[in-house]
Amino acid sequence: MRYTLLLLIFISTFGQAQSIYPQDYFRSPLDIELVLSGTFAELRSNHFHSGLDIKTKQREGLNIYATASGYVSRIKVSHYGYGKAIYVTHPNGYVTVHGHLQRFSDKIEAYVKQRQYAEESYEIELFPDLNDLVVTKGDVIAYSGNTGGSGGPHLHFEIRDNQERPINPLLFGLKIKDSKKPTVSSVYAYPINDLSHVNGSNQKQKIRLIPLKNGDYKTEDLTAYGKIGFAINSIDRHDLAANKNGVYKIETFYNGMQNFTIDFKKFSFNETKHLNRLIDYKHYKDKKERLQKLFKDTNNPLSMYDNIIDDGYLIIYDTVSNVYKVKITDFDGNQTSININIKGKNTQPTDIVDRFTSPYYIKSEEVNLLEDQNIKVEIPKQTFYEDFFIDYKVSGDTLKLHENNLAAKKYFTISYDVSNYSAEDLKQMYIARLVGYKNYLSYSSTIREDNTLLTRTKNLGTYCLARDTVNPTITPVSFKDGQWLSKYRFLKIKIDDKETGISNYRASINDEWILMEYDYKKKTLTYDFNDKVVTGTKNNLKVIVTDNVGNSTTFEASFLENKTTTLGQT
């Protein structure tokens, strides 16, 4: 009886712990089986993924439903990022976010277009009043798409709390089929200081993984001494998709005692950039592999850690045998472990890390100013995570500012004194970063202030001055000059700029502004005739496209139109 009572208490307590988030409040945003191409808090470039990427069968136009009753509290339309996105606030304080949408439901679409035409801007951000766009659970609020920074048709779906912190939507009862254990592709060991070593080396070491029949791993036995840490590359796959998704939790145990946990339940947007402190950033920039450190590095403010002893580091003593275990768990509880046997052995390291030095030293807790000839670099306090010697050289208009393998938390400023250039040259001049082994010119957003060109960036690397003398191109896609377009729903134009990219565009028919949707991935502008700007038979189209240094191209054409009905989606 006592055992049964204790069991019931345990089950009740466990259930309460698992049901912090309502389990039946939110329905699925789609009416198809949920298959993910991206999981919550997955490691992305400079940020954690803030929601679920839900597959839409490689199609656009699927119904997107209000997951619970509430009101549309925010609508954002942008060329990049989430593209077309809807935010719904619910009575329980949570906000659901739906991104990369093809279009909104008719009522919401009309609301948005009215404001776009009023402001003469495709990109727009709206905050409707409480009673403007009320939705009921199960209402169609939009249709799935591929807008913004999407790499293919899917729905980006988030749940945020009343402090705008994203929370793993799977915690609210959404179901994904996943019976597969996480997999591990690499393990690295790190000697943390000059006195520590792994396998006789003071250099970071890749450790040989040995797969076991049950899906777990062990590694080759190690010798080590002093303060060391580990990092792994691990992913999870689900039953219905081959995508390499992120894991849910990682724990480590040192000689049977838990000494490190990180779980991906929630985070705040102001900490997402610190993903670059969680991973081995230099390794990622060099090898394109995200190694997740199983220790908490200095100046790492992430809130996802728990049960940390000695910041997750191990202290290995001479002649002592140690067992280090890593457990990786996905959301459904599938678990993979790595066992690492470590023998303490104090020897003289065979190779010591060759640490770079230069005359220039960046102090992370101070404002740093580098200046030579006509180039100045201003680095605010706490831009970088730690102090370091920086490789800084100026040769003419070329700036060598270290290798781009250190993560910056803040923007720093590079400025050029260009008073020796003619006014004509300055019209088309910009600051470029040299990228790739061929040193391609990559436009860095450039501002001119009198005789100074400046850019704010988070990227180290090599910079120079460049000129863009080529105008953007404009090419009609769906029509020819003088053509009848009565049977067409859309008017499409391709625009492109080879060097600095498109800054802005403006389109009009018969001198009246029209809304053209810019898809930067397809390099197209699209006008919907259902906007009913066209009223006459003969119409004059004018499109002006400007690049980021002010080069501009104007395209003009006429077309014939005789519309009597609203056209469908073809």
XYZ file of C-alpha atoms in Angstrom:
570
model
C 0.000 0.000 0.000
C 2.859 2.347 0.939
C 4.642 1.489 -2.317
C 1.489 2.150 -4.357
C 0.959 5.498 -2.629
C 4.556 6.555 -3.291
C 4.223 5.463 -6.913
C 1.054 7.515 -7.336
C 2.734 10.558 -5.779
C 5.695 10.118 -8.129
C 3.457 9.766 -11.186
C 1.437 12.824 -10.159
C 4.591 14.907 -9.580
C 6.119 13.719 -12.842
C 2.907 14.502 -14.724
C 2.798 18.006 -13.273
C 6.413 18.556 -14.330
C 5.568 17.426 -17.833
C 2.415 19.531 -18.109
C 3.803 22.975 -17.312
C 2.648 23.807 -20.833
C -0.976 23.154 -21.892
C -1.240 19.917 -23.868
C -4.564 20.358 -25.679
C -4.802 24.130 -26.083
C -3.087 24.427 -29.478
C -4.088 22.396 -32.509
C -1.735 21.729 -35.416
C -1.250 24.692 -37.789
C -1.670 22.269 -40.732
C -4.126 19.465 -41.500
C -1.419 17.048 -42.685
C 0.841 14.815 -40.628
C 3.628 16.911 -39.133
C 7.045 16.147 -40.596
C 9.945 18.400 -39.673
C 12.829 19.753 -41.683
C 14.055 21.764 -38.699
C 13.714 21.439 -34.930
C 13.580 23.963 -32.122
C 16.921 25.523 -31.065
C 18.703 23.808 -33.915
C 22.153 25.315 -34.471
C 22.018 27.844 -37.322
C 24.368 30.588 -38.520
C 24.736 33.041 -35.628
C 21.451 31.997 -33.970
C 19.337 29.211 -32.583
C 16.347 28.181 -34.688
C 13.364 29.651 -32.860
C 10.633 27.240 -33.970
C 9.725 24.181 -35.998
C 10.161 24.003 -39.761
C 7.213 21.897 -40.920
C 7.325 20.282 -44.352
C 4.478 21.087 -46.761
C 5.010 18.206 -49.210
C 7.210 20.441 -51.393
C 4.112 22.477 -52.197
C 2.840 25.974 -51.575
C -0.728 27.023 -50.853
C -1.638 24.603 -48.025
C -4.125 25.947 -45.470
C -2.546 27.438 -42.344
C -4.932 27.351 -39.386
C -5.229 29.414 -36.217
C -3.939 26.962 -33.616
C -6.141 28.578 -30.954
C -8.529 31.498 -30.725
C -7.095 34.973 -30.365
C -6.320 37.991 -32.493
C -3.708 38.875 -35.115
C -1.384 41.163 -33.164
C 1.408 41.604 -35.699
C 1.915 41.168 -39.437
C 5.302 41.529 -41.073
C 6.112 41.400 -44.780
C 9.800 41.481 -45.715
C 12.045 40.395 -48.537
C 14.219 38.342 -46.196
C 13.840 36.607 -42.822
C 10.361 35.178 -42.304
C 9.033 36.727 -45.535
C 5.287 37.025 -44.967
C 4.533 36.315 -41.311
C 1.513 36.408 -38.987
C 1.638 36.643 -35.190
C -1.468 35.599 -33.230
C -1.845 36.499 -29.551
C -3.966 34.087 -27.490
C -5.916 34.679 -24.242
C -3.513 32.472 -22.253
C -0.638 34.866 -23.043
C 1.155 32.797 -25.661
C 1.857 34.057 -29.183
C 2.021 31.787 -32.226
C 4.142 32.789 -35.218
C 3.689 31.561 -38.789
C 6.429 32.409 -41.308
C 7.385 32.048 -45.007
C 3.729 32.330 -46.010
C 2.637 32.484 -49.648
C -0.261 34.819 -48.851
C -2.723 35.647 -46.108
C -6.399 34.723 -45.905
C -8.664 37.059 -47.869
C -9.618 39.323 -44.958
C -6.056 39.656 -43.693
C -4.684 40.027 -47.238
C -7.074 42.940 -47.901
C -6.061 44.557 -44.582
C -2.363 44.297 -45.447
C -2.664 45.450 -49.064
C -4.662 48.497 -48.077
C -1.765 49.568 -45.852
C 0.888 48.632 -48.433
C -0.783 50.831 -51.046
C -1.229 53.629 -48.536
C 2.464 53.539 -47.648
C 3.613 52.598 -51.175
C 5.795 49.850 -49.794
C 5.833 46.068 -50.168
C 7.830 45.643 -46.964
C 5.632 46.564 -44.031
C 5.108 45.831 -40.344
C 1.642 46.204 -38.822
C 0.278 45.934 -35.282
C -3.518 45.555 -35.604
C -5.762 46.574 -32.720
C -7.312 43.945 -30.487
C -10.595 43.812 -32.416
C -9.319 44.326 -35.974
C -8.507 40.727 -36.925
C -10.068 38.304 -34.430
C -9.570 34.606 -35.233
C -11.173 31.419 -33.930
C -9.338 28.156 -33.450
C -9.394 26.329 -36.779
C -9.838 29.425 -38.961
C -7.698 29.565 -42.106
C -5.397 32.528 -41.563
C -2.892 32.053 -44.408
C -1.435 29.694 -46.988
C 1.960 28.016 -46.836
C 4.737 29.338 -49.018
C 8.437 29.914 -49.544
C 8.834 33.667 -48.951
C 11.756 35.355 -47.224
C 14.883 33.420 -46.350
C 13.263 30.031 -46.902
C 15.264 27.360 -48.734
C 12.155 25.530 -49.928
C 8.379 25.417 -49.275
C 7.634 24.925 -45.573
C 5.945 26.533 -42.586
C 8.045 28.097 -39.856
C 5.982 27.783 -36.656
C 6.761 29.232 -33.222
C 5.167 29.510 -29.814
C 6.378 32.391 -27.639
C 5.541 33.257 -24.047
C 4.365 36.659 -22.827
C 7.984 37.814 -22.609
C 8.540 37.021 -26.302
C 10.757 34.029 -25.478
C 10.389 31.177 -27.990
C 9.495 27.793 -26.450
C 9.807 24.374 -28.064
C 6.328 23.840 -29.623
C 6.604 20.085 -29.036
C 6.217 20.818 -25.312
C 2.596 21.767 -26.062
C 1.548 18.328 -27.309
C 2.309 18.482 -31.043
C 3.386 15.037 -32.200
C 6.218 13.993 -34.506
C 7.058 10.380 -35.377
C 10.556 9.721 -34.100
C 11.812 6.299 -33.062
C 15.424 6.896 -34.145
C 18.294 7.537 -31.786
C 20.507 10.590 -32.289
C 23.781 9.944 -34.089
C 27.263 11.305 -33.456
C 29.697 12.062 -36.259
C 32.693 13.384 -34.326
C 34.180 13.886 -30.872
C 37.027 16.255 -30.020
C 39.073 16.659 -26.834
C 40.482 20.068 -25.846
C 43.525 20.712 -23.651
C 42.438 23.960 -22.004
C 45.796 25.459 -21.077
C 49.503 25.051 -21.788
C 49.926 22.591 -18.900
C 47.229 20.140 -20.054
C 47.422 17.586 -22.853
C 45.485 14.767 -24.543
C 47.355 11.773 -25.957
C 50.578 13.674 -25.279
C 49.513 16.705 -27.319
C 48.619 20.224 -26.302
C 46.590 20.557 -29.535
C 42.864 19.881 -29.916
C 42.431 16.202 -30.763
C 39.845 14.388 -32.876
C 38.979 11.174 -31.049
C 38.225 7.975 -32.965
C 34.574 6.957 -32.546
C 33.662 3.273 -32.411
C 29.971 2.540 -33.191
C 28.341 -0.227 -31.124
C 25.636 -2.612 -32.287
C 22.968 -0.978 -30.083
C 23.508 2.455 -31.645
C 25.707 3.791 -28.857
C 29.414 4.611 -29.173
C 32.671 4.265 -27.391
C 35.955 5.904 -28.268
C 39.541 4.821 -28.319
C 41.062 4.984 -24.840
C 42.794 8.287 -24.086
C 45.649 9.482 -22.000
C 45.347 12.987 -20.637
C 46.510 15.331 -17.922
C 45.296 18.608 -16.477
C 42.224 20.598 -17.440
C 40.453 19.293 -20.535
C 37.038 19.533 -22.231
C 35.102 17.790 -24.973
C 32.918 18.780 -27.918
C 30.675 16.713 -30.188
C 28.823 16.964 -33.478
C 25.466 15.226 -33.079
C 22.195 15.253 -35.031
C 18.789 13.592 -34.850
C 16.677 12.147 -37.670
C 12.939 11.494 -37.555
C 11.020 8.546 -38.994
C 9.474 10.311 -42.001
C 12.343 12.565 -43.089
C 16.060 12.347 -43.719
C 16.811 15.878 -42.494
C 19.656 16.371 -40.043
C 17.806 17.941 -37.127
C 18.975 19.233 -33.776
C 18.880 17.234 -30.540
C 16.872 18.062 -27.409
C 19.269 17.513 -24.504
C 22.919 16.640 -23.841
C 24.229 15.448 -20.477
C 27.709 14.416 -19.365
C 28.869 12.308 -16.423
C 32.371 12.232 -14.962
C 33.135 9.107 -12.960
C 29.412 8.556 -12.467
C 28.586 12.103 -11.352
C 26.602 14.398 -13.619
C 28.696 17.470 -14.430
C 27.002 19.160 -17.395
C 23.516 19.492 -18.949
C 22.197 21.612 -21.768
C 18.568 21.365 -22.887
C 16.729 23.149 -25.645
C 13.331 23.981 -24.145
C 13.400 27.743 -24.551
C 15.684 30.738 -24.923
C 15.443 34.515 -25.323
C 16.202 36.385 -28.520
C 18.792 38.570 -26.811
C 20.933 35.492 -26.121
C 20.567 33.699 -29.456
C 23.737 35.283 -30.878
C 25.720 33.562 -28.130
C 25.305 30.294 -29.995
C 28.750 31.262 -31.303
C 30.116 30.742 -27.789
C 28.427 27.358 -27.478
C 30.054 26.035 -30.655
C 33.730 25.951 -31.586
C 33.425 28.989 -33.844
C 36.904 28.791 -35.344
C 36.364 25.106 -36.185
C 33.067 25.971 -37.860
C 34.621 28.729 -39.975
C 37.512 26.470 -40.981
C 35.720 23.117 -41.395
C 32.004 24.011 -41.751
C 31.220 21.636 -38.866
C 29.410 22.822 -35.739
C 31.059 21.245 -32.709
C 29.020 21.788 -29.576
C 31.217 22.345 -26.538
C 30.394 20.203 -23.523
C 31.828 22.852 -21.238
C 30.822 26.435 -20.513
C 33.462 28.720 -21.941
C 34.311 32.066 -20.345
C 31.834 34.910 -20.991
C 29.104 32.516 -22.103
C 25.755 33.944 -20.883
C 23.448 31.236 -22.307
C 20.603 30.230 -19.982
C 20.241 26.641 -21.253
C 22.770 25.045 -18.907
C 22.074 23.065 -15.745
C 23.827 20.674 -13.334
C 27.213 22.165 -14.195
C 30.235 21.249 -12.085
C 33.539 23.019 -12.834
C 31.860 24.506 -15.931
C 31.822 21.028 -17.456
C 35.625 20.742 -17.551
C 37.487 17.648 -16.359
C 40.584 17.748 -14.160
C 42.691 14.679 -14.962
C 45.317 13.562 -12.452
C 48.393 11.432 -13.081
C 47.913 7.594 -13.027
C 44.178 7.885 -12.245
C 41.638 6.077 -14.480
C 38.477 7.992 -15.352
C 35.213 7.312 -17.173
C 33.505 10.116 -19.071
C 30.019 9.515 -20.476
C 27.926 11.646 -22.818
C 24.161 11.126 -23.204
C 22.351 12.716 -26.165
C 18.536 12.674 -26.104
C 15.904 13.704 -28.642
C 12.470 15.047 -27.719
C 10.836 11.596 -27.795
C 13.368 10.210 -25.338
C 15.484 8.245 -27.796
C 18.948 8.275 -26.316
C 22.501 7.725 -27.509
C 25.555 7.469 -25.281
C 29.303 7.807 -25.757
C 31.709 6.181 -23.300
C 35.252 7.546 -23.058
C 37.938 5.945 -20.878
C 40.664 8.375 -19.821
C 43.938 7.372 -18.150
C 45.813 10.103 -16.321
C 49.385 10.385 -17.604
C 51.614 13.369 -16.963
C 54.160 13.683 -19.745
C 55.827 16.554 -21.521
C 53.534 17.506 -24.453
C 55.059 16.758 -27.833
C 53.502 19.796 -29.483
C 52.494 23.049 -27.844
C 49.888 25.300 -29.454
C 51.654 28.037 -31.401
C 49.808 31.110 -30.227
C 49.673 34.073 -32.625
C 51.097 37.398 -31.455
C 51.247 40.840 -33.053
C 51.821 44.468 -32.017
C 48.041 44.882 -31.695
C 46.139 43.464 -28.729
C 42.348 43.651 -28.403
C 41.056 43.966 -24.828
C 37.469 42.793 -24.683
C 36.543 45.027 -21.739
C 37.854 48.198 -23.358
C 37.103 50.316 -26.416
C 39.738 49.524 -29.040
C 40.880 51.863 -31.838
C 43.136 50.770 -34.702
C 44.273 53.443 -37.137
C 46.793 53.464 -40.000
C 47.027 55.680 -43.076
C 43.465 56.355 -44.311
C 41.735 53.466 -42.489
C 40.334 53.371 -38.961
C 38.739 50.474 -37.054
C 36.647 51.228 -33.946
C 35.770 48.247 -31.762
C 33.322 48.879 -28.896
C 33.709 47.400 -25.456
C 32.617 43.732 -25.178
C 32.561 43.156 -28.922
C 34.561 39.938 -28.583
C 34.360 37.210 -25.957
C 38.001 37.361 -24.922
C 41.262 39.284 -25.345
C 43.428 38.399 -28.341
C 46.282 39.529 -30.556
C 44.813 40.789 -33.834
C 46.439 40.506 -37.248
C 46.107 44.100 -38.464
C 47.758 45.436 -41.627
C 46.979 48.305 -44.012
C 48.306 48.439 -47.548
C 46.865 51.241 -49.664
C 43.095 50.758 -49.604
C 43.308 47.142 -48.425
C 42.752 46.296 -44.764
C 43.793 42.928 -43.307
C 41.765 42.564 -40.117
C 42.629 39.108 -38.838
C 41.041 35.911 -40.183
C 37.265 35.746 -40.013
C 37.289 33.006 -37.373
C 36.454 34.879 -34.161
C 32.837 35.538 -33.223
C 31.757 39.130 -32.614
C 28.840 39.940 -30.306
C 28.515 43.522 -31.518
C 29.038 45.507 -34.686
C 32.340 47.308 -35.070
C 33.059 50.109 -37.546
C 35.563 50.296 -40.395
C 35.988 53.750 -41.923
C 37.981 55.050 -44.895
C 39.094 58.628 -45.416
C 38.331 59.129 -49.130
C 39.099 62.838 -49.417
C 41.726 62.070 -52.084
C 39.080 60.640 -54.461
C 37.087 62.691 -56.942
C 33.398 63.351 -56.401
C 32.636 61.322 -59.524
C 34.484 58.250 -58.210
C 32.787 58.452 -54.830
C 29.344 58.159 -56.393
C 29.965 54.476 -57.111
C 32.441 53.550 -54.390
C 31.800 51.120 -51.560
C 33.576 49.031 -48.953
C 33.893 45.357 -49.892
C 34.976 42.284 -47.981
C 37.087 39.754 -49.871
C 35.571 36.274 -49.499
C 36.503 32.793 -50.676
C 39.792 31.551 -52.039
C 39.250 33.680 -55.159
C 38.708 36.834 -53.081
C 35.303 37.709 -54.460
C 34.079 41.210 -53.676
C 31.203 41.074 -51.178
C 29.351 44.331 -50.618
C 29.476 45.509 -46.996
C 26.676 47.979 -46.263
C 28.375 51.335 -46.832
C 27.461 54.810 -45.618
C 29.049 58.041 -46.784
C 29.542 60.883 -44.308
C 31.267 63.845 -46.007
C 34.706 62.509 -47.017
C 34.376 59.243 -45.105
C 33.040 55.858 -46.171
C 32.154 53.566 -43.301
C 30.631 50.149 -42.720
C 29.366 48.445 -39.569
C 30.099 44.730 -39.521
C 30.544 41.679 -37.309
C 32.954 40.018 -39.739
C 36.701 40.083 -39.435
C 38.674 39.474 -42.625
C 40.117 41.493 -45.502
C 38.429 44.674 -46.730
C 39.069 47.071 -49.577
C 37.499 49.922 -51.528
C 35.727 49.015 -54.747
C 33.630 50.660 -57.454
C 30.411 49.402 -58.971
C 29.900 50.964 -62.390
C 27.305 48.546 -63.748
C 23.598 49.352 -63.678
C 20.983 46.797 -62.561
C 19.240 44.774 -65.268
C 15.461 44.597 -65.842
C 13.931 41.918 -68.072
C 10.216 41.226 -68.692
C 9.317 37.598 -67.976
C 5.645 37.074 -68.746
C 4.948 39.609 -71.475
C 6.239 41.630 -74.427
C 5.879 45.324 -75.156
C 2.420 46.028 -76.584
C 0.996 42.610 -75.662
C -2.607 41.918 -74.598
C -2.539 40.641 -70.984
C -6.251 40.134 -70.319
C -5.812 36.400 -69.656
C -2.955 36.867 -67.194
C -3.299 37.038 -63.400
C 0.280 38.174 -62.781
C 2.802 40.453 -64.424
C 6.399 39.374 -63.800
C 9.746 41.067 -64.294
C 13.244 39.794 -63.532
C 15.677 42.216 -61.891
C 19.313 41.673 -61.004
C 22.480 43.431 -59.923
C 25.754 41.549 -60.150
C 27.941 43.424 -57.682
C 26.378 45.375 -54.818
C 22.814 44.069 -55.009
C 19.373 45.650 -55.239
C 18.737 48.530 -52.851
C 15.211 49.535 -53.880
C 12.723 49.509 -56.706
C 9.597 51.374 -57.700
C 6.921 50.346 -60.190
C 3.945 52.241 -61.576
C 1.197 51.799 -64.163
C -0.010 55.000 -65.783
C 2.034 56.901 -63.164
C 0.160 55.198 -60.291
C 2.250 53.190 -57.815
C 1.694 49.427 -57.917
C 2.560 46.739 -55.410
C 5.218 44.390 -56.789
C 6.388 41.513 -54.635
C 10.167 41.014 -54.723
C 11.461 37.435 -54.519
C 15.229 37.800 -54.173
C 15.786 34.056 -54.608
C 14.151 34.065 -58.041
C 15.139 37.701 -58.711
C 11.570 38.520 -59.742
C 9.064 41.295 -59.225
C 5.401 40.203 -59.422
C 2.291 42.355 -59.759
C -1.193 40.913 -59.145
C -3.804 42.270 -61.576
C -6.470 41.540 -58.927
C -5.213 44.658 -57.140
C -7.268 46.453 -59.813
C -4.944 49.398 -60.278
C -5.341 48.927 -64.031
C -8.562 50.502 -65.298
C -7.874 51.459 -68.914
C -7.200 49.430 -72.039
C -3.764 50.772 -72.927
C -1.379 50.973 -70.007
C 2.163 52.211 -69.511
C 4.393 50.315 -67.109
C 7.451 51.949 -65.571
C 9.935 50.187 -63.274
C 12.978 51.860 -61.690
C 15.584 49.669 -59.957
C 18.524 51.068 -57.970
C 21.536 49.200 -56.597
C 23.380 49.851 -53.342
C 25.730 52.506 -54.740
C 23.023 54.426 -56.586
C 23.310 53.003 -60.096
C 19.799 53.033 -61.533
C 17.951 51.478 -64.470
C 14.542 52.444 -65.818
C 12.364 50.035 -67.779
C 9.261 51.153 -69.674
C 6.735 49.153 -71.674
C 3.088 49.266 -72.648
C 0.470 46.528 -72.541
C -3.174 46.152 -73.422
C -5.697 45.083 -70.853
C -9.447 44.472 -70.804
C -10.420 42.847 -67.517
C -14.032 42.332 -66.517
C -13.582 39.665 -63.818
C -11.229 38.818 -60.983
C -8.768 36.145 -62.062
C -7.822 33.080 -60.048
C -4.445 31.840 -58.907
C -3.105 30.763 -62.303
